Short mmCIF file of C-alpha atoms in Angstrom, two decimals:
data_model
loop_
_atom_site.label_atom_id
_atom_site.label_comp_id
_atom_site.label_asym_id
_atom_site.label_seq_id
_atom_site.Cartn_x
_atom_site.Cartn_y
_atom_site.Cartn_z
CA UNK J 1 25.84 80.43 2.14
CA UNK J 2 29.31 81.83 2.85
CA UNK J 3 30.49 84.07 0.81
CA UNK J 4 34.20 84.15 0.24
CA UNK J 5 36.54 87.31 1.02
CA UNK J 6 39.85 87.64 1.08
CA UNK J 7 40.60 89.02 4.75
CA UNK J 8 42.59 91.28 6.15
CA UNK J 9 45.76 89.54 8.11
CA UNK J 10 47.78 90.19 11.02
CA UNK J 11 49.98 88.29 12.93
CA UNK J 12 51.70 88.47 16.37
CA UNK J 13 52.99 86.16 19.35
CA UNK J 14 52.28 86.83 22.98
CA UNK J 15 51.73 85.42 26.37
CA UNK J 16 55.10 84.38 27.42
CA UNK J 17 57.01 84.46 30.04
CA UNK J 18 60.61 84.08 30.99
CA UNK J 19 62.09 81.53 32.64
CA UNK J 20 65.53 80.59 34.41
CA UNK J 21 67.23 77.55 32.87
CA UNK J 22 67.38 75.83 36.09
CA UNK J 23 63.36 75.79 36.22
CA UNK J 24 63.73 74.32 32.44
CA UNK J 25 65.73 71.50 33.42
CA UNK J 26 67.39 71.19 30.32
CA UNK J 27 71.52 69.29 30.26
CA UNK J 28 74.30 70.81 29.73
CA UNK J 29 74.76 69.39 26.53
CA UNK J 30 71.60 70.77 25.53
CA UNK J 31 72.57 74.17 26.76
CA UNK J 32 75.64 73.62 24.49
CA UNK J 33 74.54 72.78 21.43
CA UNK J 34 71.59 75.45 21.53
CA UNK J 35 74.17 78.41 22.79
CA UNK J 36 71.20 78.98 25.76
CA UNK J 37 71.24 82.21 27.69
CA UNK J 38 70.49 81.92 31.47
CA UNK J 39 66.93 82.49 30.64
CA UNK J 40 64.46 80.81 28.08
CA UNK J 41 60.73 82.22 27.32
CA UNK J 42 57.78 79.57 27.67
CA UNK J 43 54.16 79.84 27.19
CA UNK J 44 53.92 82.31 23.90
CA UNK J 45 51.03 81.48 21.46
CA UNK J 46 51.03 82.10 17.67
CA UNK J 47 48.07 84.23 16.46
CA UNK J 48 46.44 85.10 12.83
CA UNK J 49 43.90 88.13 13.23
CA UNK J 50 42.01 87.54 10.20
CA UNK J 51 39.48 90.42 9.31
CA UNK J 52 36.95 91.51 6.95
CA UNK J 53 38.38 93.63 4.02
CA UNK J 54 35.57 95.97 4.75
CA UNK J 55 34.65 96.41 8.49
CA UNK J 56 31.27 96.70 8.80
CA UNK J 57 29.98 100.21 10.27
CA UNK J 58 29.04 98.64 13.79
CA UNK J 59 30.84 95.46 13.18
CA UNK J 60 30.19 92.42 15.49
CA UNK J 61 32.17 91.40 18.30
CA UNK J 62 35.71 89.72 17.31
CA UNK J 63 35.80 85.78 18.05
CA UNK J 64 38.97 83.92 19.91
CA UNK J 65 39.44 80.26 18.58
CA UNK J 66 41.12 78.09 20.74
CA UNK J 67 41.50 74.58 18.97
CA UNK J 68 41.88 71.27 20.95
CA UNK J 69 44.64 68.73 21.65
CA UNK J 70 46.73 68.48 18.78
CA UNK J 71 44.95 70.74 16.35
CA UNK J 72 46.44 73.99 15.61
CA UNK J 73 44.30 77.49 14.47
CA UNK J 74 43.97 75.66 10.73
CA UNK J 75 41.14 73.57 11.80
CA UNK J 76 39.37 76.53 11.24
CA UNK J 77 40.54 77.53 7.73
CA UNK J 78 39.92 75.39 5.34
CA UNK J 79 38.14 71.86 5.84
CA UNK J 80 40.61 69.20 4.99
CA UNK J 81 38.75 68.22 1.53
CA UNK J 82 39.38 72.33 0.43
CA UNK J 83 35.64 73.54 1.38
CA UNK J 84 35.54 76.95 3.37
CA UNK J 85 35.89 76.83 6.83
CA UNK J 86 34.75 78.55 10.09
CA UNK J 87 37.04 81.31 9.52
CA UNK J 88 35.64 82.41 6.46
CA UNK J 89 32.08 82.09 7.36
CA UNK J 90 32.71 84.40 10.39
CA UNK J 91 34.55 87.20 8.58
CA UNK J 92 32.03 86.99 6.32
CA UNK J 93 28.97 88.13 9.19
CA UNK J 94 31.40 90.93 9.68
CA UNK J 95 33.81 89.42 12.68
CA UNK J 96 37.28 89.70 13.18
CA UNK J 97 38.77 86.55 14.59
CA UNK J 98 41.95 85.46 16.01
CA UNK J 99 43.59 81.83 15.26
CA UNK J 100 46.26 80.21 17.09
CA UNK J 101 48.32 77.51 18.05
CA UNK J 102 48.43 76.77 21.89
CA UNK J 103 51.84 77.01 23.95
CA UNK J 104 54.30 74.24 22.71
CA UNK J 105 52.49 72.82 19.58
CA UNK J 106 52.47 73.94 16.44
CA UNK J 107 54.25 77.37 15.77
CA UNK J 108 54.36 78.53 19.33
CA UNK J 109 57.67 77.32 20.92
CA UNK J 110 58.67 74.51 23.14
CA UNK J 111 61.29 74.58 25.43
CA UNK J 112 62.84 70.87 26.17
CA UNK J 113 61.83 69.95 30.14
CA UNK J 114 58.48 71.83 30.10
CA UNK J 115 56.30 68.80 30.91
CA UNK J 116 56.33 66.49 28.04
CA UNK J 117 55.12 65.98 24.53
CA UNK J 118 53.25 64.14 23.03
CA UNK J 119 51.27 63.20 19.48
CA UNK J 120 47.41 62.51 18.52
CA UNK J 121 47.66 58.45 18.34
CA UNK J 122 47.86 56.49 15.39
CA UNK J 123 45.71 56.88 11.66
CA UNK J 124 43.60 53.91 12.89
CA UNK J 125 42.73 55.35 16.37
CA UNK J 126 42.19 58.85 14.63
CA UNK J 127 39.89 57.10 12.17
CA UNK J 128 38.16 55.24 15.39
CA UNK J 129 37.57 58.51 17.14
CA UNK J 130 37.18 61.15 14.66
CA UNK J 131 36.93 60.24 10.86
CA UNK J 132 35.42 57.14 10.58
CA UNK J 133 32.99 56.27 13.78
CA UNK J 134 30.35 54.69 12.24
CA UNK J 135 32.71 51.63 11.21
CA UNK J 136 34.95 51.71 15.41
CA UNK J 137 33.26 48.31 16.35
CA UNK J 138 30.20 50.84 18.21
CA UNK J 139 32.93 52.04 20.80
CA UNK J 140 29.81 54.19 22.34
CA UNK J 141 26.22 53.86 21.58
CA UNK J 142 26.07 56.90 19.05
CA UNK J 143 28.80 55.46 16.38
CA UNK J 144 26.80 54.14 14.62
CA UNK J 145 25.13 57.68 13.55
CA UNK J 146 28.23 59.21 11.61
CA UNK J 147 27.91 60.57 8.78
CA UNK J 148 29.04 63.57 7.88
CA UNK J 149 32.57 63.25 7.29
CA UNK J 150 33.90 63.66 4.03
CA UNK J 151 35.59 60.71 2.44
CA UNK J 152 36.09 57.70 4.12
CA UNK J 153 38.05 58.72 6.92
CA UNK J 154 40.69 56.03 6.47
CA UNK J 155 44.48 55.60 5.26
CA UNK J 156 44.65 56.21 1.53
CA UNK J 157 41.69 58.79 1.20
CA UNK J 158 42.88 62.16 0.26
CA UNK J 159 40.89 63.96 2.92
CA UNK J 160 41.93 61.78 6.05
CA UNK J 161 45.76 62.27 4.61
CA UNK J 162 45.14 66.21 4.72
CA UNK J 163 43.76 66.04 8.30
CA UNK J 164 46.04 63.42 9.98
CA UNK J 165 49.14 65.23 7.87
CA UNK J 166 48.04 68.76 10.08
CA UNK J 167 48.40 66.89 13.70
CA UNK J 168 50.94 68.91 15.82
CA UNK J 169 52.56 67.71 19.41
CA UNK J 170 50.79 68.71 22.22
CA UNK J 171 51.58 68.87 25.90
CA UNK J 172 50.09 66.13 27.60
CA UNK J 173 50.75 67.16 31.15
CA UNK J 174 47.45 68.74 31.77
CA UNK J 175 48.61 70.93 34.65
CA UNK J 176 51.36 72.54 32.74
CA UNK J 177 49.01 72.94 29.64
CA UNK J 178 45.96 74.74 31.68
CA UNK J 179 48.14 77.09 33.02
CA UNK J 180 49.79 78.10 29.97
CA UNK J 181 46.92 78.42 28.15
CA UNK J 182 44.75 80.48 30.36
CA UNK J 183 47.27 83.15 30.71
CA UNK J 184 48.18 83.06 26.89
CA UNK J 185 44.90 83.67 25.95
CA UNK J 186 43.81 86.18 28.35
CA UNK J 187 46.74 88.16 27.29
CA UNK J 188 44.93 87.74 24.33
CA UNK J 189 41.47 89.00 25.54
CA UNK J 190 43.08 91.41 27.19
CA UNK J 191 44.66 93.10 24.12
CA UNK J 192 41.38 92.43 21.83
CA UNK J 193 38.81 93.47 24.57
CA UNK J 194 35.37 92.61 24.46
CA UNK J 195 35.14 89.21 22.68
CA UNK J 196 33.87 85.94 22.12
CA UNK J 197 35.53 82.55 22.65
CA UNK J 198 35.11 79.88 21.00
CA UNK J 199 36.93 76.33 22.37
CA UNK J 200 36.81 73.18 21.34
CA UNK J 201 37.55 69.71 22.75
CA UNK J 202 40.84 69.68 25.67
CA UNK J 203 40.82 73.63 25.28
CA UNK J 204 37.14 73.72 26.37
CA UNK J 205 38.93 74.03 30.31
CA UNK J 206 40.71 76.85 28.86
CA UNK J 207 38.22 78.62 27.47
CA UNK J 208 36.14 78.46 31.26
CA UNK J 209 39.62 79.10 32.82
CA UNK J 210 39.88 82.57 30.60
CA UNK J 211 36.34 83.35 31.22
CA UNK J 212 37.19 82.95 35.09
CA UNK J 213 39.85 85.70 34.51
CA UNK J 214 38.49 87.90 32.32
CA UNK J 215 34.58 88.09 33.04
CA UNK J 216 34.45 91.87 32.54
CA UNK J 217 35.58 91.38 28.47
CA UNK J 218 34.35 87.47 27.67
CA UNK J 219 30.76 88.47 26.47
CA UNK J 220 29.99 84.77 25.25
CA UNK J 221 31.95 81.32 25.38
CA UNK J 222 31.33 78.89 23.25
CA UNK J 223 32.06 75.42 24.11
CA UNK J 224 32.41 72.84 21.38
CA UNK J 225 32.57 69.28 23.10
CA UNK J 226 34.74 70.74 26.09
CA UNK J 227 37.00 68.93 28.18
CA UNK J 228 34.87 66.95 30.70
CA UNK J 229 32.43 65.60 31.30
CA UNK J 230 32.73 67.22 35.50
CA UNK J 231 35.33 65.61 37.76
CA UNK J 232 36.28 62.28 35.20
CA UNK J 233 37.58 61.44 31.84
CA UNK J 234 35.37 59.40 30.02
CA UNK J 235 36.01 56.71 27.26
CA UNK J 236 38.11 56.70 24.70
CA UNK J 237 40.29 58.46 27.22
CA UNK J 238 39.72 56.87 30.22
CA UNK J 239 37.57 56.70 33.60
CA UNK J 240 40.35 58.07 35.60
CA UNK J 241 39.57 61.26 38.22
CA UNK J 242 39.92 64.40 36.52
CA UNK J 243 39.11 68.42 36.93
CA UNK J 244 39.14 68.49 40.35
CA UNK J 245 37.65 72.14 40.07
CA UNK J 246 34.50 70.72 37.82
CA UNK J 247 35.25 72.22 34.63
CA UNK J 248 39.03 72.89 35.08
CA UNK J 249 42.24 71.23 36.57
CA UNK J 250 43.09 74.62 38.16
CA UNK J 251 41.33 77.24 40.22
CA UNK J 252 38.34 78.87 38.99
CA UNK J 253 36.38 81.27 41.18
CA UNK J 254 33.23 79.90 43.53
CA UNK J 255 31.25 81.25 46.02
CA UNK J 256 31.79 79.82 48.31
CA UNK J 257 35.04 78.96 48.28
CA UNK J 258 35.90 75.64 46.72
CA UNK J 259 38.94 75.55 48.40
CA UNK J 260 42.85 76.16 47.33
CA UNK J 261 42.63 72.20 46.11
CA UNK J 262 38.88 72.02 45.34
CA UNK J 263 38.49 69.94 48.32
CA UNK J 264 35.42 72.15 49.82
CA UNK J 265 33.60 70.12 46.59
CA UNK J 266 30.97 67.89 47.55
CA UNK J 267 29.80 65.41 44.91
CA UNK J 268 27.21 63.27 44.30
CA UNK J 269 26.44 60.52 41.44
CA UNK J 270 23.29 61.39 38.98
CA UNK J 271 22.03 58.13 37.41
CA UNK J 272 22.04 58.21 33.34
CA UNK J 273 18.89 59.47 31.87
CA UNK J 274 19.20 56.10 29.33
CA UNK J 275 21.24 53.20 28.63
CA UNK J 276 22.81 55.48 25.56
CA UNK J 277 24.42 58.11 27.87
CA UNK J 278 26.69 58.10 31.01
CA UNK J 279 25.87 59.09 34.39
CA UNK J 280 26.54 62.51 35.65
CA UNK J 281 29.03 63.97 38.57
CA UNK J 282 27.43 66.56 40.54
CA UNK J 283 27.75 68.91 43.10
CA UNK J 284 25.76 67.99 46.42
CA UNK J 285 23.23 70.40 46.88
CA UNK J 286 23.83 73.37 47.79
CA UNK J 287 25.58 73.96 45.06
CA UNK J 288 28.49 76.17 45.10
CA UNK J 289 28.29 79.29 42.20
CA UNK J 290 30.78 80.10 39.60
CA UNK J 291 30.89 83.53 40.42
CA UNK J 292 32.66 84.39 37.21
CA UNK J 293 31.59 82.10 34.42
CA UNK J 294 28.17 82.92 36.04
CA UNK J 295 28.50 86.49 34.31
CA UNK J 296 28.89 85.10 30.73
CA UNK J 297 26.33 83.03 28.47
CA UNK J 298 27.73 79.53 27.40
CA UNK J 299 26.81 77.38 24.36
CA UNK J 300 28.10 74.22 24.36
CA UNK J 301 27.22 72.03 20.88
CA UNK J 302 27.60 68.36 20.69
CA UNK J 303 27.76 66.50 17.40
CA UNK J 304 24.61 63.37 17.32
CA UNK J 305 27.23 60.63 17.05
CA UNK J 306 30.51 62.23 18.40
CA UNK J 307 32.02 60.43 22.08
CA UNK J 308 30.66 63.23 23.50
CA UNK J 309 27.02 62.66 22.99
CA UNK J 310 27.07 59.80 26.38
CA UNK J 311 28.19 62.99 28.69
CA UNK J 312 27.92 66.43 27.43
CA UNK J 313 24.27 66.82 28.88
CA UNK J 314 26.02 66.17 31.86
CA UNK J 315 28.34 69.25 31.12
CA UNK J 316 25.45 71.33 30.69
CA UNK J 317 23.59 70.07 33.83
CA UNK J 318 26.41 70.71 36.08
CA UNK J 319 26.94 74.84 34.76
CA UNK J 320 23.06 75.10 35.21
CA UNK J 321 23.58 73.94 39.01
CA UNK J 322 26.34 76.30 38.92
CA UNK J 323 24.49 79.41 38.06
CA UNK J 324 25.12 79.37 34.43
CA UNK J 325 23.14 80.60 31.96
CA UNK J 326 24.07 78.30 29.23
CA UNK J 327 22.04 76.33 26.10
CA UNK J 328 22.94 73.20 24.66
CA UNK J 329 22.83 72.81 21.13
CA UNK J 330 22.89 68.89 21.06
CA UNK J 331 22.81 69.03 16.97
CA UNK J 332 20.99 65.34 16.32
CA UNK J 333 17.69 66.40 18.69
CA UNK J 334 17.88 70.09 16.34
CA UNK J 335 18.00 68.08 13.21
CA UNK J 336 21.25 68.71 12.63
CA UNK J 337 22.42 65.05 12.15
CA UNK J 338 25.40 62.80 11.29
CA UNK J 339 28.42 64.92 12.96
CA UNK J 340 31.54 63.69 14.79
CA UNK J 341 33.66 65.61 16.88
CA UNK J 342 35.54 67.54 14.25
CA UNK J 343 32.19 69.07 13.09
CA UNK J 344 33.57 72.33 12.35
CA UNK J 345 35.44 70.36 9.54
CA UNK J 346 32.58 67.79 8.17
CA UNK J 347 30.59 68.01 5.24
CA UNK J 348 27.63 70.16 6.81
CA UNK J 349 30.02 72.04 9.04
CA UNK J 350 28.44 76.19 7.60
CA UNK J 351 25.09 74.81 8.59
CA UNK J 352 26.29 74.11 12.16
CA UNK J 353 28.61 77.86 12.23
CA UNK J 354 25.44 79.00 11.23
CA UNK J 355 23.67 77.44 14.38
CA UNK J 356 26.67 79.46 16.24
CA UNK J 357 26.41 82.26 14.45
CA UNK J 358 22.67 82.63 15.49
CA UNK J 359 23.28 82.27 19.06
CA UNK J 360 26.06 85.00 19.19
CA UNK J 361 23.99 87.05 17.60
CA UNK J 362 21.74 87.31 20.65
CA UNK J 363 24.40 87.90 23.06
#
């Protein structure tokens, strides 16, 4: 049971960086009618530090959220239905943790010309993928499984309102998006110190990219349904190449060398382990090491009838070949059953923190 506190709260913005208006490409008219200097700063995050009223005497380690594409640091909060969320069950095991809202979504600025924006999809895709999977015409084996979501995850129902009414633009150019956040939020590391991450969905890449950079002060990452599954998109987003680096877009470190373009990777295809889950990209043995994410434990959780269940195993299989020590908490084979992707958010969603909560303590 969580029991409810009013934190402690702090706010800041960092990670920026300035830029010259001819990098930001914006018009002279725009430069007009917004008064613009010569220079313009991109890439600063929003934060909440949120902490417990009464700091424990050896209090845990504080916990960096980083939410996914189009989700800001209230997924964490509150659920959309008005339960406690993550946030609260946290603080109340004693941890400070930090919320946010990635570079150009949400409160953290975006300068017109910086890539490109774009929004989560309409209320019936959002219903399809997130809310209301059981009923998406079994758009992956699993679907049919969900459960756990509270209300019926369609127009009209109070609770889907609340969630689809919090979407924020995000920046779809993945490149641009990557970047920004890994050196936002190892600013952030950088000024909390030791830590845990926790990621979640498109910022799962980020989350490996600031554990890359910061392996000293990353003590345990998280990873809830990252990015992925290695080297591809998968459906409902595609079959198109993708993460050329495995787990990220950009360069993360390997011994040896995967090359300034990843193109020292050697891959091979894994056949599925059923006919309910996807088959894996690999590495061609021998496999190169993350010589940095190899220093820090991983979780990576996986909700029993989320799009994620056909490939995350594959996730996990390709950071053990790495030299990661990582578990996988896939929640329907743990008895944890029903969940989507937005489990953090669904009606069992302080049984699955505690799950979490269990592991960290351990590491």
């Amino acid at each position: 049971m969580c029991k409810l506190m009013a934190p402690s709260l702090g706010t800041l913005f960092l990670g920026a960086r300035f830029s010259t208006l001819a990098d930001d490409t914006r018009t002279s008219q725009q430069e007009n009618a917004t008064n613009s200097t010569s220079m313009v700063m991109i890439g600063q995050i929003y934060v909440e530090k949120l902490s417990p009223q009464s700091a424990p005497v050896n209090p845990p380690l504080p916990i960096i959220f980083i939410a996914g594409a189009a989700q800001t640091g209230t997924n964490f909060l509150d659920t959309p239905d008005g339960r406690p969320g993550w946030a609260s069950y946290f603080i109340s095991k004693g941890h400070t943790v930090y919320l946010s809202d990635q570079p150009a979504r949400g409160r953290s600025f975006w300068s017109p010309g910086q890539g490109s924006i774009g929004y989560i999809g309409s209320p019936d895709s959002v219903s399809d993928i997130f809310t209301d999977v059981a009923n998406n015409d079994n758009q992956w084996p699993q679907a049919k499984l969900h459960t756990q979501w509270p209300g019926t995850g369609r127009i009209g129902d109070s609770t889907f309102d609340a969630f689809y009414r919090s979407q924020m633009q995000f920046q779809t150019d993945r490149f641009i998006s990557e970047e920004q956040n890994a050196q936002a939020y190892s600013a952030l590391v950088d000024l909390v110190g030791d830590c845990y991450i926790i990621s979640h969905s498109q910022a799962g890449a980020y989350g490996w990219r600031v554990g890359d950079m910061r392996p000293d002060l990353v003590k345990g990452i998280v990873q809830l349904e990252p990015s992925g599954p290695p080297f591809t998109l998968r459906p409902p987003f595609g079959n198109d190449p993708a993460f050329a680096f495995g787990l990220t877009d950009l360069a993360i470190g390997y011994e040896p060398s995967a090359g300034e373009n990843a193109e020292n990777i050697e891959t091979t295809i894994e056949p599925a382990i059923d006919a309910d889950h996807d088959q894996c990209i690999m590495q061609k043995s021998p496999a190169r090491q993350l010589t940095n994410l190899g220093k820090i434990p991983e979780l990576v959780v996986t909700g029993e009838a989320s799009f994620h269940a056909p490939y995350d195993y594959c996730t996990v299989k390709y950071l053990e070949q790495a030299g990661v020590d990582v578990e996988y908490a896939d929640l329907g084979k743990e008895g944890i059953h029903g969940n989507g992707h937005m489990f953090f958010m669904e009606k069992n969603n302080l049984e699955i923190a505690d799950r979490v909560y269990k592991w960290l303590e351990k590491h």
